[in-house]
Short mmCIF file of C-alpha atoms and ligand atoms in Angstrom, two decimals:
data_model
loop_
_atom_site.label_atom_id
_atom_site.label_comp_id
_atom_site.label_asym_id
_atom_site.label_seq_id
_atom_site.Cartn_x
_atom_site.Cartn_y
_atom_site.Cartn_z
CA UNK A 1 -3.72 1.10 59.68
CA UNK A 2 -6.24 -0.20 57.28
CA UNK A 3 -4.22 -3.27 56.53
CA UNK A 4 -3.84 -4.14 60.25
CA UNK A 5 -7.57 -3.86 60.61
CA UNK A 6 -8.19 -6.19 57.74
CA UNK A 7 -5.70 -8.73 59.01
CA UNK A 8 -7.31 -8.78 62.45
CA UNK A 9 -10.71 -9.14 60.88
CA UNK A 10 -9.69 -11.96 58.65
CA UNK A 11 -7.94 -13.88 61.43
CA UNK A 12 -10.86 -13.61 63.82
CA UNK A 13 -13.26 -14.51 61.07
CA UNK A 14 -11.02 -17.17 59.69
CA UNK A 15 -13.34 -19.96 60.64
CA UNK A 16 -16.55 -18.36 59.49
CA UNK A 17 -17.45 -19.22 55.92
CA UNK A 18 -15.92 -17.31 53.05
CA UNK A 19 -19.26 -16.82 51.35
CA UNK A 20 -20.56 -14.97 54.37
CA UNK A 21 -17.71 -12.56 54.04
CA UNK A 22 -18.40 -12.10 50.37
CA UNK A 23 -22.03 -11.42 51.11
CA UNK A 24 -21.22 -8.65 53.56
CA UNK A 25 -18.84 -7.11 51.08
CA UNK A 26 -21.52 -7.20 48.43
CA UNK A 27 -24.06 -5.39 50.49
CA UNK A 28 -21.79 -2.81 52.06
CA UNK A 29 -19.41 -1.98 49.24
CA UNK A 30 -20.28 -0.36 45.96
CA UNK A 31 -19.19 -2.28 42.89
CA UNK A 32 -16.33 -0.60 41.05
CA UNK A 33 -17.50 1.26 38.01
CA UNK A 34 -16.77 -0.64 34.82
CA UNK A 35 -15.45 1.65 32.15
CA UNK A 36 -16.71 0.72 28.72
CA UNK A 37 -13.96 1.61 26.30
CA UNK A 38 -15.48 2.49 22.98
CA UNK A 39 -13.36 1.24 20.15
CA UNK A 40 -12.35 3.82 17.59
CA UNK A 41 -13.87 2.78 14.26
CA UNK A 42 -11.74 3.16 11.14
CA UNK A 43 -13.15 2.39 7.71
CA UNK A 44 -10.80 2.21 4.72
CA UNK A 45 -12.03 2.68 1.16
CA UNK A 46 -9.86 1.52 -1.69
CA UNK A 47 -9.96 0.02 -5.15
CA UNK A 48 -7.72 -2.98 -4.36
CA UNK A 49 -6.37 -4.92 -1.37
CA UNK A 50 -4.26 -8.05 -1.12
CA UNK A 51 -4.90 -10.95 -1.05
CA UNK A 52 -8.32 -10.42 -2.66
CA UNK A 53 -7.35 -8.28 -5.61
CA UNK A 54 -3.90 -6.84 -6.35
CA UNK A 55 -2.35 -4.96 -9.24
CA UNK A 56 0.10 -2.68 -7.45
CA UNK A 57 1.53 -1.23 -4.25
CA UNK A 58 -1.86 0.11 -3.12
CA UNK A 59 -3.07 -3.48 -2.70
CA UNK A 60 -0.07 -4.32 -0.51
CA UNK A 61 -0.78 -1.34 1.71
CA UNK A 62 -4.53 -1.99 2.04
CA UNK A 63 -3.77 -5.64 2.69
CA UNK A 64 -1.30 -4.95 5.47
CA UNK A 65 -1.94 -1.58 7.17
CA UNK A 66 -5.51 -2.41 8.32
CA UNK A 67 -4.25 -5.76 9.62
CA UNK A 68 -1.47 -4.05 11.58
CA UNK A 69 -3.94 -1.49 13.01
CA UNK A 70 -6.42 -4.21 13.98
CA UNK A 71 -3.79 -5.66 16.34
CA UNK A 72 -4.58 -2.66 18.56
CA UNK A 73 -7.61 -3.80 20.54
CA UNK A 74 -8.87 -0.21 20.84
CA UNK A 75 -9.44 -0.05 17.10
CA UNK A 76 -12.21 -1.57 15.03
CA UNK A 77 -10.94 -1.75 11.44
CA UNK A 78 -12.91 -2.32 8.23
CA UNK A 79 -12.13 -2.12 4.52
CA UNK A 80 -14.70 -1.61 1.75
CA UNK A 81 -13.80 -2.91 -1.72
CA UNK A 82 -15.55 -3.47 -5.05
CA UNK A 83 -16.56 -7.09 -5.63
CA UNK A 84 -14.62 -7.61 -8.87
CA UNK A 85 -15.42 -10.79 -10.77
CA UNK A 86 -11.67 -11.54 -10.77
CA UNK A 87 -11.62 -12.04 -7.00
CA UNK A 88 -10.67 -15.64 -6.43
CA UNK A 89 -13.61 -18.07 -6.20
CA UNK A 90 -12.10 -19.68 -3.10
CA UNK A 91 -12.56 -16.40 -1.24
CA UNK A 92 -15.90 -15.53 -2.81
CA UNK A 93 -17.41 -18.78 -1.61
CA UNK A 94 -16.79 -17.63 1.96
CA UNK A 95 -18.32 -14.16 1.60
CA UNK A 96 -21.65 -13.69 3.34
CA UNK A 97 -24.45 -11.67 1.75
CA UNK A 98 -25.69 -8.91 4.07
CA UNK A 99 -28.04 -6.59 2.24
CA UNK A 100 -28.85 -4.79 -0.98
CA UNK A 101 -30.14 -1.34 -1.94
CA UNK A 102 -30.16 1.22 -4.74
CA UNK A 103 -27.48 3.87 -5.24
CA UNK A 104 -27.70 7.20 -7.10
CA UNK A 105 -25.09 7.77 -9.76
CA UNK A 106 -26.09 11.15 -11.15
CA UNK A 107 -29.60 10.49 -12.55
CA UNK A 108 -29.05 6.71 -12.59
CA UNK A 109 -30.22 4.37 -9.89
CA UNK A 110 -27.99 1.30 -9.60
CA UNK A 111 -28.13 -1.91 -7.62
CA UNK A 112 -25.67 -2.52 -4.77
CA UNK A 113 -25.26 -5.77 -2.88
CA UNK A 114 -23.05 -5.97 0.19
CA UNK A 115 -21.01 -9.04 1.09
CA UNK A 116 -18.97 -9.53 4.24
CA UNK A 117 -15.88 -11.48 5.23
CA UNK A 118 -13.64 -11.21 8.26
CA UNK A 119 -10.00 -11.83 7.49
CA UNK A 120 -6.98 -11.53 9.80
CA UNK A 121 -8.87 -9.40 12.31
CA UNK A 122 -10.17 -6.97 9.67
CA UNK A 123 -13.80 -6.67 8.53
CA UNK A 124 -14.05 -6.63 4.76
CA UNK A 125 -17.17 -5.41 2.95
CA UNK A 126 -17.52 -6.00 -0.79
CA UNK A 127 -19.84 -3.96 -3.01
CA UNK A 128 -21.49 -6.10 -5.64
CA UNK A 129 -22.64 -4.79 -9.00
CA UNK A 130 -21.92 -6.93 -12.02
CA UNK A 131 -22.55 -4.14 -14.52
CA UNK A 132 -19.59 -2.21 -13.07
CA UNK A 133 -17.29 -4.92 -11.73
CA UNK A 134 -17.78 -8.01 -13.86
CA UNK A 135 -15.20 -7.20 -16.53
CA UNK A 136 -12.61 -9.15 -18.45
CA UNK A 137 -8.91 -8.65 -17.74
CA UNK A 138 -7.81 -5.64 -15.75
CA UNK A 139 -9.71 -3.89 -13.00
CA UNK A 140 -8.98 -0.40 -14.40
CA UNK A 141 -8.64 1.18 -17.80
CA UNK A 142 -12.28 1.10 -18.94
CA UNK A 143 -14.04 3.98 -20.70
CA UNK A 144 -16.38 4.34 -17.73
CA UNK A 145 -13.89 4.19 -14.84
CA UNK A 146 -15.18 7.55 -13.60
CA UNK A 147 -18.71 6.18 -13.38
CA UNK A 148 -17.55 2.90 -11.83
CA UNK A 149 -15.74 4.61 -8.98
CA UNK A 150 -18.32 7.37 -8.51
CA UNK A 151 -20.75 4.51 -7.99
CA UNK A 152 -18.39 2.67 -5.65
CA UNK A 153 -17.68 5.77 -3.53
CA UNK A 154 -21.35 6.48 -3.10
CA UNK A 155 -22.32 2.85 -2.51
CA UNK A 156 -19.63 2.64 0.19
CA UNK A 157 -21.09 5.66 2.04
CA UNK A 158 -24.60 4.24 1.75
CA UNK A 159 -23.29 0.95 3.17
CA UNK A 160 -22.20 2.83 6.30
CA UNK A 161 -25.74 4.07 6.91
CA UNK A 162 -27.50 0.84 5.84
CA UNK A 163 -25.43 -1.24 8.22
CA UNK A 164 -25.21 1.49 10.85
CA UNK A 165 -21.42 1.26 10.95
CA UNK A 166 -20.61 4.98 10.91
CA UNK A 167 -16.87 5.23 11.63
CA UNK A 168 -14.90 7.82 13.57
CA UNK A 169 -12.52 8.02 10.64
CA UNK A 170 -13.09 7.35 6.96
CA UNK A 171 -9.74 6.70 5.30
CA UNK A 172 -9.86 7.02 1.49
CA UNK A 173 -7.06 6.12 -0.90
CA UNK A 174 -6.22 7.59 -4.32
CA UNK A 175 -8.59 9.08 -6.88
CA UNK A 176 -10.87 6.04 -7.08
CA UNK A 177 -12.27 6.76 -3.61
CA UNK A 178 -11.70 10.54 -3.55
CA UNK A 179 -15.36 11.16 -4.47
CA UNK A 180 -16.46 9.58 -1.17
CA UNK A 181 -14.85 12.49 0.70
CA UNK A 182 -16.49 15.02 -1.63
CA UNK A 183 -19.93 13.42 -1.15
CA UNK A 184 -19.46 13.08 2.59
CA UNK A 185 -18.28 16.65 3.22
CA UNK A 186 -20.30 18.30 0.47
CA UNK A 187 -23.62 16.46 0.35
CA UNK A 188 -24.09 14.15 3.35
CA UNK A 189 -23.22 16.65 6.09
CA UNK A 190 -26.88 17.34 6.85
CA UNK A 191 -27.06 13.92 8.46
CA UNK A 192 -25.61 14.22 11.96
CA UNK A 193 -24.07 10.75 11.92
CA UNK A 194 -22.22 11.45 8.69
CA UNK A 195 -21.32 14.93 9.84
CA UNK A 196 -19.30 13.56 12.74
CA UNK A 197 -17.05 11.40 10.54
CA UNK A 198 -13.47 12.67 10.15
CA UNK A 199 -11.66 11.96 6.91
CA UNK A 200 -8.12 11.05 5.87
CA UNK A 201 -7.17 11.06 2.20
CA UNK A 202 -3.98 9.22 1.25
CA UNK A 203 -2.20 9.99 -2.01
CA UNK A 204 -0.31 6.92 -3.20
CA UNK A 205 0.58 8.57 -6.47
CA UNK A 206 -0.33 12.14 -7.41
CA UNK A 207 0.04 11.37 -11.11
CA UNK A 208 -3.36 9.69 -11.29
CA UNK A 209 -5.90 12.31 -10.26
CA UNK A 210 -9.24 11.15 -11.65
CA UNK A 211 -9.80 13.90 -14.21
CA UNK A 212 -13.03 13.99 -16.21
CA UNK A 213 -14.88 16.29 -18.57
CA UNK A 214 -16.93 18.96 -16.78
CA UNK A 215 -20.08 17.38 -18.25
CA UNK A 216 -19.69 14.53 -15.73
CA UNK A 217 -19.88 16.94 -12.77
CA UNK A 218 -23.67 16.78 -12.50
CA UNK A 219 -24.55 14.06 -14.96
CA UNK A 220 -22.32 11.34 -13.55
CA UNK A 221 -21.13 12.42 -10.15
CA UNK A 222 -24.31 14.24 -9.21
CA UNK A 223 -22.27 16.89 -7.36
CA UNK A 224 -24.25 19.90 -6.20
CA UNK A 225 -23.34 23.24 -7.79
CA UNK A 226 -21.84 24.60 -4.58
CA UNK A 227 -19.03 22.07 -4.96
CA UNK A 228 -17.80 23.44 -8.27
CA UNK A 229 -15.07 25.58 -6.72
CA UNK A 230 -13.66 22.66 -4.74
CA UNK A 231 -13.81 20.02 -7.44
CA UNK A 232 -13.05 21.88 -10.66
CA UNK A 233 -9.45 22.25 -11.80
CA UNK A 234 -8.16 23.39 -15.18
CA UNK A 235 -11.69 23.29 -16.57
CA UNK A 236 -12.20 19.65 -15.56
CA UNK A 237 -13.55 17.58 -12.71
CA UNK A 238 -10.50 16.61 -10.65
CA UNK A 239 -11.45 14.17 -7.88
CA UNK A 240 -8.05 14.14 -6.19
CA UNK A 241 -8.05 17.93 -5.99
CA UNK A 242 -11.54 17.86 -4.47
CA UNK A 243 -10.50 15.35 -1.82
CA UNK A 244 -7.34 17.30 -0.93
CA UNK A 245 -9.43 20.45 -0.45
CA UNK A 246 -12.21 18.79 1.54
CA UNK A 247 -10.50 16.11 3.62
CA UNK A 248 -9.62 16.78 7.28
CA UNK A 249 -6.16 15.31 6.80
CA UNK A 250 -4.15 14.49 3.69
CA UNK A 251 -1.33 11.99 3.87
CA UNK A 252 1.14 10.61 1.40
CA UNK A 253 3.24 7.49 1.60
CA UNK A 254 6.62 8.93 2.59
CA UNK A 255 7.91 12.12 4.26
CA UNK A 256 10.13 12.98 1.28
CA UNK A 257 7.22 12.66 -1.18
CA UNK A 258 5.11 14.91 1.09
CA UNK A 259 7.70 17.63 0.46
CA UNK A 260 8.26 16.79 -3.21
CA UNK A 261 4.61 17.22 -4.16
CA UNK A 262 4.82 20.85 -3.10
CA UNK A 263 6.93 21.42 -6.23
CA UNK A 264 5.84 21.48 -9.89
CA UNK A 265 8.22 18.71 -11.02
CA UNK A 266 6.49 16.12 -8.84
CA UNK A 267 2.96 17.45 -8.42
CA UNK A 268 1.49 16.97 -11.91
CA UNK A 269 -0.19 20.35 -11.63
CA UNK A 270 -1.40 20.10 -8.04
CA UNK A 271 1.54 21.84 -6.26
CA UNK A 272 -0.53 24.98 -5.68
CA UNK A 273 -3.34 22.94 -4.12
CA UNK A 274 -0.92 20.98 -1.92
CA UNK A 275 0.80 24.17 -0.76
CA UNK A 276 -2.51 25.81 0.00
CA UNK A 277 -3.38 22.83 2.22
CA UNK A 278 0.16 22.25 3.56
CA UNK A 279 -0.92 22.55 7.21
CA UNK A 280 -2.87 19.29 6.94
CA UNK A 281 -0.46 17.32 4.72
CA UNK A 282 1.59 14.55 6.37
CA UNK A 283 4.04 11.96 5.03
CA UNK A 284 4.15 8.49 6.57
CA UNK A 285 6.42 5.83 5.10
CA UNK A 286 4.65 2.60 4.17
CA UNK A 287 5.60 -0.67 5.79
CA UNK A 288 5.43 -4.19 4.37
CA UNK A 289 3.89 -7.35 5.75
CA UNK A 290 7.05 -8.99 7.12
CA UNK A 291 5.26 -12.30 7.71
CA UNK A 292 4.19 -12.49 4.10
CA UNK A 293 7.61 -11.43 2.78
CA UNK A 294 9.81 -13.65 4.89
CA UNK A 295 12.74 -15.64 3.41
CA UNK A 296 12.58 -17.97 6.38
CA UNK A 297 9.08 -19.24 5.52
CA UNK A 298 8.34 -18.12 1.93
CA UNK A 299 6.91 -21.09 0.03
CA UNK A 300 7.83 -19.64 -3.37
CA UNK A 301 11.57 -19.90 -2.73
CA UNK A 302 13.86 -22.72 -3.87
CA UNK A 303 15.29 -22.75 -0.34
CA UNK A 304 14.61 -20.79 2.83
CA UNK A 305 17.16 -18.78 4.75
CA UNK A 306 17.67 -16.09 7.39
CA UNK A 307 20.09 -13.25 7.99
CA UNK A 308 22.04 -15.59 10.30
CA UNK A 309 22.35 -18.42 7.78
CA UNK A 310 22.49 -17.42 4.13
CA UNK A 311 23.26 -20.85 2.69
CA UNK A 312 19.69 -21.08 1.33
CA UNK A 313 20.19 -17.85 -0.60
CA UNK A 314 23.07 -19.43 -2.53
CA UNK A 315 20.72 -22.27 -3.49
CA UNK A 316 18.11 -19.72 -4.60
CA UNK A 317 20.70 -18.02 -6.79
CA UNK A 318 21.94 -21.23 -8.45
CA UNK A 319 18.40 -22.48 -9.08
CA UNK A 320 17.34 -19.12 -10.51
CA UNK A 321 20.30 -19.18 -12.89
CA UNK A 322 19.38 -22.70 -13.99
CA UNK A 323 15.77 -21.76 -14.47
CA UNK A 324 16.62 -18.69 -16.58
CA UNK A 325 19.34 -20.41 -18.59
CA UNK A 326 22.13 -18.32 -17.17
CA UNK A 327 25.55 -19.78 -16.35
CA UNK A 328 25.42 -21.12 -12.78
CA UNK A 329 28.08 -19.06 -11.03
CA UNK A 330 28.14 -17.74 -7.50
CA UNK A 331 30.89 -15.22 -8.19
CA UNK A 332 29.00 -13.17 -10.75
CA UNK A 333 26.54 -10.59 -9.38
CA UNK A 334 22.91 -10.84 -10.51
CA UNK A 335 21.40 -7.39 -10.90
CA UNK A 336 17.59 -7.47 -10.90
CA UNK A 337 14.82 -5.09 -11.92
CA UNK A 338 11.26 -5.98 -10.89
CA UNK A 339 9.01 -3.14 -11.92
CA UNK A 340 6.08 -1.90 -13.88
CA UNK A 341 7.73 -0.95 -17.17
CA UNK A 342 6.67 2.70 -17.17
CA UNK A 343 8.67 5.86 -17.57
CA UNK A 344 8.57 7.17 -13.96
CA UNK A 345 10.37 4.00 -12.82
CA UNK A 346 13.56 5.47 -14.32
CA UNK A 347 13.80 3.17 -17.30
CA UNK A 348 15.17 5.89 -19.60
CA UNK A 349 18.41 6.04 -17.64
CA UNK A 350 18.49 2.24 -17.45
CA UNK A 351 18.25 2.17 -21.25
CA UNK A 352 21.06 4.69 -21.53
CA UNK A 353 23.46 2.76 -19.30
CA UNK A 354 22.58 -0.91 -19.48
CA UNK A 355 24.75 -1.83 -22.44
CA UNK A 356 27.77 -0.34 -20.67
CA UNK A 357 26.88 -2.44 -17.67
CA UNK A 358 26.50 -5.57 -19.80
CA UNK A 359 30.09 -5.27 -21.08
CA UNK A 360 31.14 -6.30 -17.57
CA UNK A 361 30.99 -9.71 -15.90
CA UNK A 362 27.39 -9.42 -14.63
CA UNK A 363 23.99 -11.04 -15.10
CA UNK A 364 20.89 -8.88 -15.47
CA UNK A 365 17.32 -10.09 -14.88
CA UNK A 366 14.29 -7.93 -15.72
CA UNK A 367 10.71 -8.82 -14.75
CA UNK A 368 7.78 -6.56 -15.51
CA UNK A 369 5.00 -5.45 -17.76
CA UNK A 370 3.93 -2.07 -19.03
CA UNK A 371 4.50 0.30 -21.93
CA UNK A 372 5.01 -1.57 -25.16
CA UNK A 373 8.16 0.43 -26.05
CA UNK A 374 9.95 -0.75 -22.92
CA UNK A 375 8.66 -4.30 -23.24
CA UNK A 376 10.08 -4.51 -26.76
CA UNK A 377 13.35 -2.84 -25.84
CA UNK A 378 14.15 -5.13 -22.92
CA UNK A 379 13.04 -8.24 -24.80
CA UNK A 380 15.32 -7.30 -27.69
CA UNK A 381 18.16 -6.58 -25.28
CA UNK A 382 17.92 -10.05 -23.78
CA UNK A 383 18.13 -11.54 -27.29
CA UNK A 384 21.31 -9.54 -27.97
CA UNK A 385 22.91 -10.52 -24.65
CA UNK A 386 21.91 -14.18 -24.36
CA UNK A 387 23.47 -15.88 -21.33
CA UNK A 388 23.87 -12.50 -19.60
CA UNK A 389 20.52 -10.79 -19.70
CA UNK A 390 17.02 -12.27 -19.28
CA UNK A 391 13.76 -10.37 -19.67
CA UNK A 392 10.40 -11.80 -18.65
CA UNK A 393 7.36 -9.72 -19.59
CA UNK A 394 4.90 -10.62 -16.85
CA UNK A 395 3.47 -9.72 -13.48
CA UNK A 396 4.23 -12.96 -11.67
CA UNK A 397 4.27 -13.40 -7.90
CA UNK A 398 6.09 -16.74 -7.98
CA UNK A 399 8.89 -15.62 -10.28
CA UNK A 400 9.24 -12.29 -8.50
CA UNK A 401 9.93 -14.06 -5.18
CA UNK A 402 12.48 -16.32 -6.88
CA UNK A 403 14.24 -13.24 -8.25
CA UNK A 404 14.06 -11.26 -4.97
CA UNK A 405 15.73 -14.21 -3.24
CA UNK A 406 18.14 -15.31 -5.96
CA UNK A 407 19.57 -11.94 -7.05
CA UNK A 408 22.36 -9.94 -5.38
CA UNK A 409 21.65 -6.34 -6.36
CA UNK A 410 18.22 -4.75 -6.84
CA UNK A 411 18.06 -1.75 -9.17
CA UNK A 412 15.30 0.84 -8.64
CA UNK A 413 16.32 4.18 -10.17
CA UNK A 414 12.84 5.78 -10.21
CA UNK A 415 12.37 9.30 -11.47
CA UNK A 416 9.54 9.58 -8.96
CA UNK A 417 8.60 7.08 -6.26
CA UNK A 418 5.95 8.05 -3.71
CA UNK A 419 7.05 5.17 -1.49
CA UNK A 420 8.06 2.03 -3.33
CA UNK A 421 7.79 -1.36 -1.68
CA UNK A 422 10.10 -3.44 -3.90
CA UNK A 423 13.25 -1.95 -2.37
CA UNK A 424 11.97 -3.05 1.06
CA UNK A 425 11.06 -6.53 -0.13
CA UNK A 426 14.45 -6.94 -1.86
CA UNK A 427 16.22 -5.83 1.33
CA UNK A 428 14.32 -8.36 3.36
CA UNK A 429 15.55 -11.10 1.01
CA UNK A 430 19.17 -9.90 1.25
CA UNK A 431 19.24 -8.40 -2.25
CA UNK A 432 20.91 -5.05 -1.77
CA UNK A 433 19.10 -2.08 -3.35
CA UNK A 434 20.62 0.55 -5.63
CA UNK A 435 18.13 3.43 -5.66
CA UNK A 436 17.73 7.06 -6.62
CA UNK A 437 17.21 9.40 -3.69
CA UNK A 438 13.57 10.29 -4.27
CA UNK A 439 10.32 9.81 -2.32
CA UNK A 440 10.18 6.69 -0.20
CA UNK A 441 13.41 5.36 -1.71
CA UNK A 442 15.15 8.27 -0.02
CA UNK A 443 13.45 7.51 3.30
CA UNK A 444 14.07 3.76 3.32
CA UNK A 445 17.51 3.22 1.77
CA UNK A 446 20.64 4.96 3.06
CA UNK A 447 24.02 4.89 1.33
CA UNK A 448 26.45 2.30 2.67
CA UNK A 449 29.60 3.88 4.06
CA UNK A 450 31.32 0.87 5.58
CA UNK A 451 29.93 1.63 9.03
CA UNK A 452 26.31 2.42 8.29
CA UNK A 453 23.75 2.33 5.48
CA UNK A 454 21.71 -0.45 3.91
CA UNK A 455 22.18 0.05 0.16
CA UNK A 456 23.59 2.28 -2.57
CA UNK A 457 22.09 5.59 -3.64
CA UNK A 458 22.52 8.39 -6.14
CA UNK A 459 20.89 11.78 -6.28
CA UNK A 460 20.54 13.20 -9.79
CA UNK A 461 18.44 11.59 -12.46
CA UNK A 462 21.44 10.78 -14.56
CA UNK A 463 22.49 7.49 -16.22
CA UNK A 464 26.19 7.93 -15.45
CA UNK A 465 25.63 8.68 -11.78
CA UNK A 466 23.52 5.53 -11.64
CA UNK A 467 26.17 3.45 -13.39
CA UNK A 468 28.84 4.78 -11.05
CA UNK A 469 26.85 3.62 -8.03
CA UNK A 470 26.00 0.23 -9.58
CA UNK A 471 29.74 -0.26 -10.06
CA UNK A 472 30.34 0.67 -6.45
CA UNK A 473 27.83 -2.05 -5.50
CA UNK A 474 29.60 -4.55 -7.78
CA UNK A 475 32.99 -3.71 -6.21
CA UNK A 476 31.50 -4.22 -2.76
CA UNK A 477 29.98 -7.52 -3.90
CA UNK A 478 33.48 -8.75 -4.68
CA UNK A 479 34.67 -7.94 -1.15
CA UNK A 480 33.03 -10.82 0.72
CA UNK A 481 33.26 -9.35 4.19
CA UNK A 482 31.92 -5.94 3.22
CA UNK A 483 29.15 -7.51 1.16
CA UNK A 484 27.98 -9.64 4.05
CA UNK A 485 27.93 -6.51 6.17
CA UNK A 486 25.78 -4.41 3.83
CA UNK A 487 23.56 -7.40 3.05
CA UNK A 488 22.99 -7.93 6.75
CA UNK A 489 22.16 -4.26 7.25
CA UNK A 490 19.61 -4.48 4.44
CA UNK A 491 18.04 -7.66 5.79
CA UNK A 492 17.75 -6.43 9.35
CA UNK A 493 16.30 -2.99 8.57
CA UNK A 494 12.84 -2.92 10.19
CA UNK A 495 10.34 -2.33 7.38
CA UNK A 496 7.39 -3.74 9.32
CA UNK A 497 4.21 -1.75 10.01
CA UNK A 498 4.93 -1.85 13.74
CA UNK A 499 6.15 1.72 13.93
CA UNK A 500 4.37 3.20 10.92
CA UNK A 501 0.89 1.96 11.92
CA UNK A 502 1.41 3.95 15.12
CA UNK A 503 1.97 7.06 13.02
CA UNK A 504 -1.44 6.54 11.41
CA UNK A 505 -3.01 6.10 14.85
CA UNK A 506 -1.56 9.47 15.80
CA UNK A 507 -3.19 11.01 12.72
CA UNK A 508 -6.55 9.42 13.59
CA UNK A 509 -6.31 10.85 17.09
CA UNK A 510 -5.77 14.39 15.89
C1 GLC B 601 1.83 3.63 -5.57
C2 GLC B 601 3.19 4.32 -5.61
C3 GLC B 601 4.25 3.52 -4.86
C4 GLC B 601 3.73 3.18 -3.46
C5 GLC B 601 2.39 2.47 -3.56
C6 GLC B 601 1.80 2.16 -2.20
O1 GLC B 601 1.84 2.49 -6.36
O2 GLC B 601 3.60 4.53 -6.96
O3 GLC B 601 5.44 4.26 -4.75
O4 GLC B 601 4.66 2.35 -2.81
O5 GLC B 601 1.46 3.28 -4.24
O6 GLC B 601 1.60 3.29 -1.41
#
């Protein structure tokens, strides 16, 4: 009925001017109500984020998860970082100064400047204080790390109020930003705007908890006495424990690790605390930035390639062998380790089995830095097995990409691995992972059976089990058709943030 009426009207009025019609509509009809959708504000706090400052997996995550979330137009995503002097000058030149103020660190009053830079849809805020962040060499490992990150956590909260950017969710990562949750829930709650903020605390590795002498409780952190029960553990200040107790939600970086940290072997003392808070503990597997790690476009590679055309990967392998002084042979498998050289990466079982492995027709390439004992051992090994084994003691982006692309098998036998990103990167470059079934390795790599699976896995932390599975990978490597199949399954596994970022959104909505 209505439509007939309109048609009649429009035909009879066809010759009258359109604007007249519009005018009548304007005066007689009510304008539709415009719904203003308020964006949900998420602020991340962390001690490193790629590409500004990166020493480990945390930087990859804080460089890629916020970017993936910011693609959702309903979210407004920011990251607050320390302004380390080692942040590249090219970036620093683009940062804009916003404001400065004083921050309490126990009885001290310290300067804080705030710089701003928008990058890939994410708002980055940098906290400037040269006394704390202008240091030579590393960004961690100083005698006053506790004070540096107590300062940073507090300065970050004060930035929220100074700039009036109170978020719906404050998402803190690892012990360095755990204190922000303790301050927020334990000392800032009197302020209504702070009181409304919900918190997520993500554990990237439960081994590093931020433990300090009890003397620092008041003197350094300036915690009020009522917080003692939440923050104290084993007679010490334990920032991670405090954040687990006080945060609205706790997450870790894989579902398997979320279960593992309920047990003493994995929890470094905090299993009781995790169990007590189990109802708010979630495990979400990390993703990687698949644009950044892409063999089709990666500028570091000798040649580019895709899962459909692997000819470039053969070039990468030959060039890598040339570069490392290894015999240039396509038929010999290159087994690679790219890792921090620390004990929880499973290097004890590598040590126990590697000479057995080297008796075979293989090439082994090791890239990493870490404990001096391992550095010396693997360097010595490469001297003993010249032409078969190469060790490079370094943390080197360029060389790592050349190894990810040029190798055939990627070995990652970690004793513990909250998530692990290297196995995902290796997969993306068609280098098939051999992993131990723990943490995120267990959630990302499934044993190849001939019809499914994207790598090779073993369960027990045992050198012979590992060797057995490496040999299975080598046998498969020699069967061209099967190898192409498992390689393709590795390369086409979706490790992007597409799905996982959605899991975080679900957490934020809780
Ligand atoms: C830590 C963990 C590693 C994880 C990374 C990012 O470095 O040890 O397993 O992938 O954080 O979450």
